[in-house]
CSV table of C-alpha atoms in Angstrom, one decimal:
chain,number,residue,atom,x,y,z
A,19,UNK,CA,91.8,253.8,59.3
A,20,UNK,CA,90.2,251.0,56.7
A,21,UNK,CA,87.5,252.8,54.8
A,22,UNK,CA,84.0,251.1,55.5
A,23,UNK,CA,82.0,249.5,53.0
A,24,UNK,CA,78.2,250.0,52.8
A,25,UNK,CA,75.6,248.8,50.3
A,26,UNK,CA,76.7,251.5,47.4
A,27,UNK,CA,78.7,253.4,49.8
A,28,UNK,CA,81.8,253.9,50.8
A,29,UNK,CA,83.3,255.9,53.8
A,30,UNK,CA,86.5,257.6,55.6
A,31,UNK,CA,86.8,259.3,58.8
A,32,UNK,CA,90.6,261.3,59.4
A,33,UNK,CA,91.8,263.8,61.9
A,34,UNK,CA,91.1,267.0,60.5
A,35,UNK,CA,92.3,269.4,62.9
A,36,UNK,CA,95.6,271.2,60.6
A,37,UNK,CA,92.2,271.8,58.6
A,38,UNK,CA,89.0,274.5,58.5
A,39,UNK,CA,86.0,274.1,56.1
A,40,UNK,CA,87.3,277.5,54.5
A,41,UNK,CA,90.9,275.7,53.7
A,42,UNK,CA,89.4,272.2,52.5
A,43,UNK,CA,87.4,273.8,50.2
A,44,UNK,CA,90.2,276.3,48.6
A,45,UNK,CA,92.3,273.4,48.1
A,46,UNK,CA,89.3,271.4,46.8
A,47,UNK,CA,90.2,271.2,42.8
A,48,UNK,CA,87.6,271.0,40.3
A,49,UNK,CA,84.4,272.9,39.0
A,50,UNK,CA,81.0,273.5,40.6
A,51,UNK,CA,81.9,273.7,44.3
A,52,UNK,CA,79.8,274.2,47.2
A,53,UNK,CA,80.5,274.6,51.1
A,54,UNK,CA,77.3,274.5,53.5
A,55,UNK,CA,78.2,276.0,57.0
A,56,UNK,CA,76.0,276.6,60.3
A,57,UNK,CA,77.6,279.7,62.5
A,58,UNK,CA,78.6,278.2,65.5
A,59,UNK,CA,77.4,281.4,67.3
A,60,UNK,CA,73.6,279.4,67.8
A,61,UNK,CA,73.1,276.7,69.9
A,62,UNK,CA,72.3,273.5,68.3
A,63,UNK,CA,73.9,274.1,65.4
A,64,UNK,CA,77.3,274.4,63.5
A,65,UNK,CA,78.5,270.8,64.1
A,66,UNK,CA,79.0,270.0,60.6
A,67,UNK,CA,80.3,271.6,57.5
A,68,UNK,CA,79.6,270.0,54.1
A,69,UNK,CA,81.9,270.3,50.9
A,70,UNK,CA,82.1,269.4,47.8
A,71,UNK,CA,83.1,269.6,44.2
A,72,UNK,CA,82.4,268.0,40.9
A,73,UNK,CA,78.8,267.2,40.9
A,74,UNK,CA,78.0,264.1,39.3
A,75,UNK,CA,74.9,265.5,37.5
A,76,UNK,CA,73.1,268.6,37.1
A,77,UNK,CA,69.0,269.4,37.5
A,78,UNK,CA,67.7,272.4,36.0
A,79,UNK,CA,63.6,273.4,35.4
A,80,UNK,CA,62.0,276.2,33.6
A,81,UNK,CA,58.4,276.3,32.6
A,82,UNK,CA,57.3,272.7,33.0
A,83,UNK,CA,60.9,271.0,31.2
A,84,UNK,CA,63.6,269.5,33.7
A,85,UNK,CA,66.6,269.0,32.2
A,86,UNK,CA,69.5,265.8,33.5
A,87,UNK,CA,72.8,266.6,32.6
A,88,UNK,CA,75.9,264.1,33.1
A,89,UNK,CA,78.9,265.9,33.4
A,90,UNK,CA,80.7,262.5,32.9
A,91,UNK,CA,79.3,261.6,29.6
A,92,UNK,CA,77.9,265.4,28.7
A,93,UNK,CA,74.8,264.0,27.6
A,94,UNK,CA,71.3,265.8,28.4
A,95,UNK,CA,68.1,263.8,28.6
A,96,UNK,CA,64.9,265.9,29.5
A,97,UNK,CA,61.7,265.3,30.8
A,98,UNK,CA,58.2,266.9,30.7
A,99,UNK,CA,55.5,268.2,33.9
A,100,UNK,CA,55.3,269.8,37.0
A,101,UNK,CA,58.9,270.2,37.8
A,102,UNK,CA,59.5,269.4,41.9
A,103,UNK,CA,57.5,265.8,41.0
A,104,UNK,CA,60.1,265.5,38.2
A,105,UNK,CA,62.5,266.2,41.1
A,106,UNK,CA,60.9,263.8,43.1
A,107,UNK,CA,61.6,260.8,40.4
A,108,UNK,CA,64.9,261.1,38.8
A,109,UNK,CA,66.5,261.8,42.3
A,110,UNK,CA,68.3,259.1,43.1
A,111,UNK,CA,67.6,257.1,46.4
A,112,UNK,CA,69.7,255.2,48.6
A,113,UNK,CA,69.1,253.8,51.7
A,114,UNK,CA,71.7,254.6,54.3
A,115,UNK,CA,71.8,255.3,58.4
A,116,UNK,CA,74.9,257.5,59.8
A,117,UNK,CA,75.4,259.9,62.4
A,118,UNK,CA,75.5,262.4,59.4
A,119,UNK,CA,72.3,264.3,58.3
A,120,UNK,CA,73.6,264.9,55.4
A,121,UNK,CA,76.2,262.4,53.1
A,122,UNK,CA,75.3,263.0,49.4
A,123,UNK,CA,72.9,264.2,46.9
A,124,UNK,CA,71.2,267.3,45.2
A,125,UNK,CA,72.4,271.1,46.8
A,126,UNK,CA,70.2,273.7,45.3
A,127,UNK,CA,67.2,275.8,44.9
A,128,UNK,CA,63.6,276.2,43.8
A,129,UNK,CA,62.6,279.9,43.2
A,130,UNK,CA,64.9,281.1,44.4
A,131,UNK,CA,67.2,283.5,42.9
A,132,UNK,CA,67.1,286.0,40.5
A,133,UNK,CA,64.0,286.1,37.6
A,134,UNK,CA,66.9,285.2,34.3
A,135,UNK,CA,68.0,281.7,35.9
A,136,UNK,CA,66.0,279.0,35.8
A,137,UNK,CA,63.3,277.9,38.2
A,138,UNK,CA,64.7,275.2,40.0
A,139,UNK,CA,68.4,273.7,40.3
A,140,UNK,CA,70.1,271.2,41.6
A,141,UNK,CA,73.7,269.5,41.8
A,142,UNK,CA,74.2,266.2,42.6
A,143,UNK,CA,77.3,265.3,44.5
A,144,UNK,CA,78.1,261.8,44.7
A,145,UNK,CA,80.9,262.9,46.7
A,146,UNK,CA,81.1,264.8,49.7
A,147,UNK,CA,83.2,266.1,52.2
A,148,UNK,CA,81.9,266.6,56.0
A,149,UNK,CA,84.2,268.6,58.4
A,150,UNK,CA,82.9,267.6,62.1
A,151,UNK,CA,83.6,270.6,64.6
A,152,UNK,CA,82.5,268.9,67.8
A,153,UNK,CA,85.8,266.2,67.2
A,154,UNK,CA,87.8,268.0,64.4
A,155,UNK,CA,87.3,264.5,61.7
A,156,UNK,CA,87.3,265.1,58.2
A,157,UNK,CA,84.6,262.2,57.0
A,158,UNK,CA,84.7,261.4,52.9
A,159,UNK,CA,81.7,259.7,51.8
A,160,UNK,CA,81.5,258.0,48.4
A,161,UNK,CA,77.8,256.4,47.1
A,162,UNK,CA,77.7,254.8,44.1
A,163,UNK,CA,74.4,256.2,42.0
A,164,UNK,CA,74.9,254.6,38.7
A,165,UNK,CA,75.6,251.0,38.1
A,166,UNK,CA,78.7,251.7,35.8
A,167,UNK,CA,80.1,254.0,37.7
A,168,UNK,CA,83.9,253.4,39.4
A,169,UNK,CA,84.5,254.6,43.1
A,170,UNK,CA,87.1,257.5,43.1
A,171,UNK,CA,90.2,256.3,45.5
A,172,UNK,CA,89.0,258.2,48.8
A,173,UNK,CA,92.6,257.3,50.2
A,174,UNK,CA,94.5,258.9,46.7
A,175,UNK,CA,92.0,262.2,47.3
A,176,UNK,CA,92.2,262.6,51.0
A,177,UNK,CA,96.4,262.4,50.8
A,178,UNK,CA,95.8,265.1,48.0
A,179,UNK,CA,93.6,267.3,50.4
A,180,UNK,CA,96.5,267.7,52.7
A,181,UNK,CA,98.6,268.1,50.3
A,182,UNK,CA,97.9,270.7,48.4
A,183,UNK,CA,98.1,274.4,49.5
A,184,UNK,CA,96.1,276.4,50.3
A,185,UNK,CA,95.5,279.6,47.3
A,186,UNK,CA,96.6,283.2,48.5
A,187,UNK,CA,94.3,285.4,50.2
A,188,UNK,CA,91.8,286.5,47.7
A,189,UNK,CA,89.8,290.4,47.1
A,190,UNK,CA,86.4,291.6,45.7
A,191,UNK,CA,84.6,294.8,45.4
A,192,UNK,CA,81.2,295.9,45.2
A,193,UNK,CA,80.4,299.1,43.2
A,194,UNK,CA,78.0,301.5,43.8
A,195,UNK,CA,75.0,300.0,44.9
A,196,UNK,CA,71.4,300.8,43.7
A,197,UNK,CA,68.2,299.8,45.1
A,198,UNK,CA,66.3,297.8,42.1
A,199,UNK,CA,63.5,297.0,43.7
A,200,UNK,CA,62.1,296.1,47.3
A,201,UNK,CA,64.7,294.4,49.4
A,202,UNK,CA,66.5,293.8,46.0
A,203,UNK,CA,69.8,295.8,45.2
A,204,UNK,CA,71.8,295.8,41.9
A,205,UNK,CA,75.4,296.3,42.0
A,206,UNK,CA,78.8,296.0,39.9
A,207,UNK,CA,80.8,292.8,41.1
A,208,UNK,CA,84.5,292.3,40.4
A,209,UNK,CA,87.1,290.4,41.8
A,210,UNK,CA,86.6,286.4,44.0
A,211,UNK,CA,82.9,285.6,45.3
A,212,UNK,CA,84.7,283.7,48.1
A,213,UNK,CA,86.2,286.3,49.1
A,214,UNK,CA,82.8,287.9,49.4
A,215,UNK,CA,81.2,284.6,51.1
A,216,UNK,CA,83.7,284.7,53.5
A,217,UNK,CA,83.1,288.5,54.6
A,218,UNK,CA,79.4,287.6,54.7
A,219,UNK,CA,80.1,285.0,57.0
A,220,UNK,CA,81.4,287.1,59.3
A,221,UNK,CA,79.3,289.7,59.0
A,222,UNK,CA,76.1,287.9,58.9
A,223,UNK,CA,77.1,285.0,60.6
A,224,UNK,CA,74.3,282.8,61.3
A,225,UNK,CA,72.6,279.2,61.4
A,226,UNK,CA,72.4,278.6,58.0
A,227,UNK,CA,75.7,280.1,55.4
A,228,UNK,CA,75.9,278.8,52.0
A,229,UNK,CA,78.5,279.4,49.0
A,230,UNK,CA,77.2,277.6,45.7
A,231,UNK,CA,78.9,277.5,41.9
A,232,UNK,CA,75.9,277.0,39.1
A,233,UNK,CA,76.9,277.4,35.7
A,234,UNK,CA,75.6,280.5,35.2
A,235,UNK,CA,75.7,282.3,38.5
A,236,UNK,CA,77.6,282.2,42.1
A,237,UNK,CA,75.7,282.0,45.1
A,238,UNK,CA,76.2,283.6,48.6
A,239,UNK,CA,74.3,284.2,51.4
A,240,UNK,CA,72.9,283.5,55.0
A,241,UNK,CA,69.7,282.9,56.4
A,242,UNK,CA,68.5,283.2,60.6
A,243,UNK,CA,65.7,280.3,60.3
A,244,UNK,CA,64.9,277.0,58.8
A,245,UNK,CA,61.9,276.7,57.1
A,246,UNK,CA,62.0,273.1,56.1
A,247,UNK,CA,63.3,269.9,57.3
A,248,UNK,CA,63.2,266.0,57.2
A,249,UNK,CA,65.9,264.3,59.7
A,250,UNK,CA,65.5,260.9,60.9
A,251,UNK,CA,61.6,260.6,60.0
A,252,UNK,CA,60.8,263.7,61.6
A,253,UNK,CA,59.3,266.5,59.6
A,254,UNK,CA,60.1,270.2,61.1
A,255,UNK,CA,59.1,273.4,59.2
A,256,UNK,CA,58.8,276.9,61.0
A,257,UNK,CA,55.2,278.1,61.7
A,258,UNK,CA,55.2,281.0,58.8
A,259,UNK,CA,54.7,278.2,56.8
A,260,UNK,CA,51.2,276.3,56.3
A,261,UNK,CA,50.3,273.6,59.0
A,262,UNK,CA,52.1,270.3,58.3
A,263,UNK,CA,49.5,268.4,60.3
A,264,UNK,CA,48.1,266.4,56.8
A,265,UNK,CA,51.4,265.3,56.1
A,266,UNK,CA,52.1,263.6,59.5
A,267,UNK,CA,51.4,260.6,61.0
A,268,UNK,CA,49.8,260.9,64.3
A,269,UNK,CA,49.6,264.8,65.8
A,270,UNK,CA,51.9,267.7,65.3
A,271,UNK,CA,52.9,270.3,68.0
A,272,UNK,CA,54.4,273.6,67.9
A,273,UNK,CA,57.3,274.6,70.0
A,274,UNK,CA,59.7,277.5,70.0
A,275,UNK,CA,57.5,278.8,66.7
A,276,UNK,CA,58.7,275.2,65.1
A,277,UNK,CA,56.6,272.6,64.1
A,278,UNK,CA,57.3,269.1,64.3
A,279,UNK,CA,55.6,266.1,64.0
A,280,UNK,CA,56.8,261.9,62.3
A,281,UNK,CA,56.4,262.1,58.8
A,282,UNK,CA,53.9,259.5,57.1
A,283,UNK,CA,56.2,256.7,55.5
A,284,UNK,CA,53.8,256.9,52.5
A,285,UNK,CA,55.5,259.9,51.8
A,286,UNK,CA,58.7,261.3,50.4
A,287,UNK,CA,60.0,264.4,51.7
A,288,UNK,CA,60.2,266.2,48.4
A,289,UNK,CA,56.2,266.2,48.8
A,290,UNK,CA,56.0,268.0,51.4
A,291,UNK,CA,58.4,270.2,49.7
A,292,UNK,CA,56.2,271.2,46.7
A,293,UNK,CA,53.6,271.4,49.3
A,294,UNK,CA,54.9,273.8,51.7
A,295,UNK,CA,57.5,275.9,49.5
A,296,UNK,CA,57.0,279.8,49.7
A,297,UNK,CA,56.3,282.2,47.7
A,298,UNK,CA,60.3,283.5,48.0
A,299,UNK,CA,62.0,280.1,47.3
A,300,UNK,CA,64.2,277.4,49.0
A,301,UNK,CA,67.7,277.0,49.1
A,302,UNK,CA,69.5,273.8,51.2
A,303,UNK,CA,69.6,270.2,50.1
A,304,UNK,CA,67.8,267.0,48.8
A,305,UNK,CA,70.1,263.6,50.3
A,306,UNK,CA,70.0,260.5,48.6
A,307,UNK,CA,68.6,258.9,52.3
A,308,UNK,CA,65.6,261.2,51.5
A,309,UNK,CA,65.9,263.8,54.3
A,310,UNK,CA,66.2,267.3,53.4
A,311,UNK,CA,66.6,270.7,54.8
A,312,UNK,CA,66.0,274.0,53.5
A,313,UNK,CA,65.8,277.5,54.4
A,314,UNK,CA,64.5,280.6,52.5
A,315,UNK,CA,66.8,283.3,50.8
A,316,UNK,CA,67.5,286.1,53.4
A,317,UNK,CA,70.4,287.9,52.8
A,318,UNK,CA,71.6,286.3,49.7
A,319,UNK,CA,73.8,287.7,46.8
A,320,UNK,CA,74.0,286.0,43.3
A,321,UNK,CA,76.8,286.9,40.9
A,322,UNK,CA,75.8,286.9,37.6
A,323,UNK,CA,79.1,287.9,35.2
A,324,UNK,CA,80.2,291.3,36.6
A,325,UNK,CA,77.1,292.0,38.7
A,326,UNK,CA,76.0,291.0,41.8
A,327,UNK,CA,72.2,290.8,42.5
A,328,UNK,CA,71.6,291.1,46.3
A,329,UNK,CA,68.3,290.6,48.0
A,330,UNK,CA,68.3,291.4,52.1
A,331,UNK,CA,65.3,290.8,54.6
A,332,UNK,CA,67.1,293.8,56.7
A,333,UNK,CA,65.9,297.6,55.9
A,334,UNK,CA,68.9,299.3,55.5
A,335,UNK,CA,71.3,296.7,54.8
A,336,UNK,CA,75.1,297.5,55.8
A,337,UNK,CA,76.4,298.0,52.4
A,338,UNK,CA,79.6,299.5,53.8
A,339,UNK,CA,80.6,296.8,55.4
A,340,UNK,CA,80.8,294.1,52.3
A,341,UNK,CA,81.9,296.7,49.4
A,342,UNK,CA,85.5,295.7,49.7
A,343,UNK,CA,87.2,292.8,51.2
């Protein structure tokens, strides 16, 4: 199939069924990698899987200073203020309508994660790979943030998908577990945090399941609910968070404990973002088509070096079941 060009994007849809997310992104090469997945357990979601590797550029805020890094030129440039409205305007835009929620820009969290990382994060993919479950296509979407940049040859790095294997099976262990403090568990980590994601998965399968790579830490986890979300012009956020009625146009209603109501086109998502964000953090994405979805940390695991900080929303989490795999 011809790849489709858009205005700064480009596009390719291929069967995908000799593929899962889990072997895409093990035969993904390259640094920072990411896979987004939905359980398809819960109705209404688990359609799509996003992948992707090689962020473009990196965002990361502490204490009022964000900092833009370009992994292609490894130059930093940093700015000063309140750091999600510092989010807000070095994000890039573009203007794009697919069936896709989701086709590019900043995967992440704010306040999320454990008290030695920074405050907020943020890769941006330029890149990205969505696995469709309902039809078993592989879609590979290219948009061109930067005005120098050169599109990557989406034929050249779909041929080298299927190409390459797929890495032997992979092990971890967890050792000896010790409550730190409430809901928060230390513990000794050795061995492949994919490994780990993947027995999370399937032990704690559910709507929203997330494996991220920051520089400094590994990120796995899964969360029941969505606590944030802009699709299509519609703002959704669950009702244990404030009343989004002053950030819609017209009326909101409440249905099935979710909120919902047409965002006002004054405003960007990422406001209603810094408005709304709890007191435990965000974790989910920023798209470069301005819609965004985000849940909050549940049962969440962040590798740090050799340990493995793990917070849980259970009582009594089942440590037995994730100490080895």
């Amino acid at each position: 199939m011809s790849i489709k060009q858009r205005f700064r994007t480009s596009m390719k849809k291929v069967n995908g069924d000799l593929l899962t997310p889990i072997s895409i992104f093990q035969r993904l090469q390259g640094e920072r990698k990411f896979l987004l997945e939905s359980s398809m357990k819960y109705e209404g979601h688990g359609r799509y899987s996003f992948i992707g590797v090689s962020p473009r550029k990196t965002y990361r805020g502490e204490q009022e200073q964000l900092i833009d890094t370009s992994h292609l030129t490894n130059k930093n440039y940093t700015y000063e203020g309140e750091l999600i409205s510092l989010l807000k305007q070095v994000m890039p835009r573009i203007s794009s309508h697919t069936e896709y929620p989701f086709t590019g820009g900043g995967i992440g969290y704010i306040n999320a994660l454990t008290n030695d990382l920074p405050e907020l994060e943020f890769h941006v993919y330029d890149t990205l790979i969505i696995f469709d479950h309902l039809t078993d296509e592989i879609a590979v979407f290219h948009t061109n943030i930067e005005a120098e940049e050169v599109a990557p040859n989406i034929d050249a790095f779909i041929e080298e998908l299927f190409a390459n294997p797929t890495p032997q099976e992979t092990t971890y262990a967890l050792h000896t577990p010790e409550l730190q403090q409430d809901g928060v568990y230390g513990a000794t980590f050795s061995g492949d945090a994919f490994a780990l994601y993947r027995k999370l998965r399937i032990e704690h399968a559910a709507p929203y399941m997330y494996y991220i790579d920051f520089d400094d830490c590994t990120v796995v986890g899964t969360s029941e609910n969505n606590y944030l979300q802009v699709r299509d012009g519609t703002l959704s956020a669950t009702d244990q968070a404030p009343s989004i009625e002053r950030f819609c146009q017209g009326t909101s209603q409440t249905v099935n404990t979710i909120q919902h109501g047409n965002l006002n086109p004054t405003l960007h998502a990422i406001d209603v973002v810094k408005a709304l964000k709890p007191a435990q953090g965000l974790i989910g994405y920023i798209g470069f088509n301005g819609q965004v979805d985000f849940t909050t940390p549940e049962n969440i695991i962040t590798i740090t070096g050799n340990r493995a900080h793990i917070r849980t929303n259970q009582a009594g989490v089942h440590f037995e079941a994730l100490m080895k795999g």
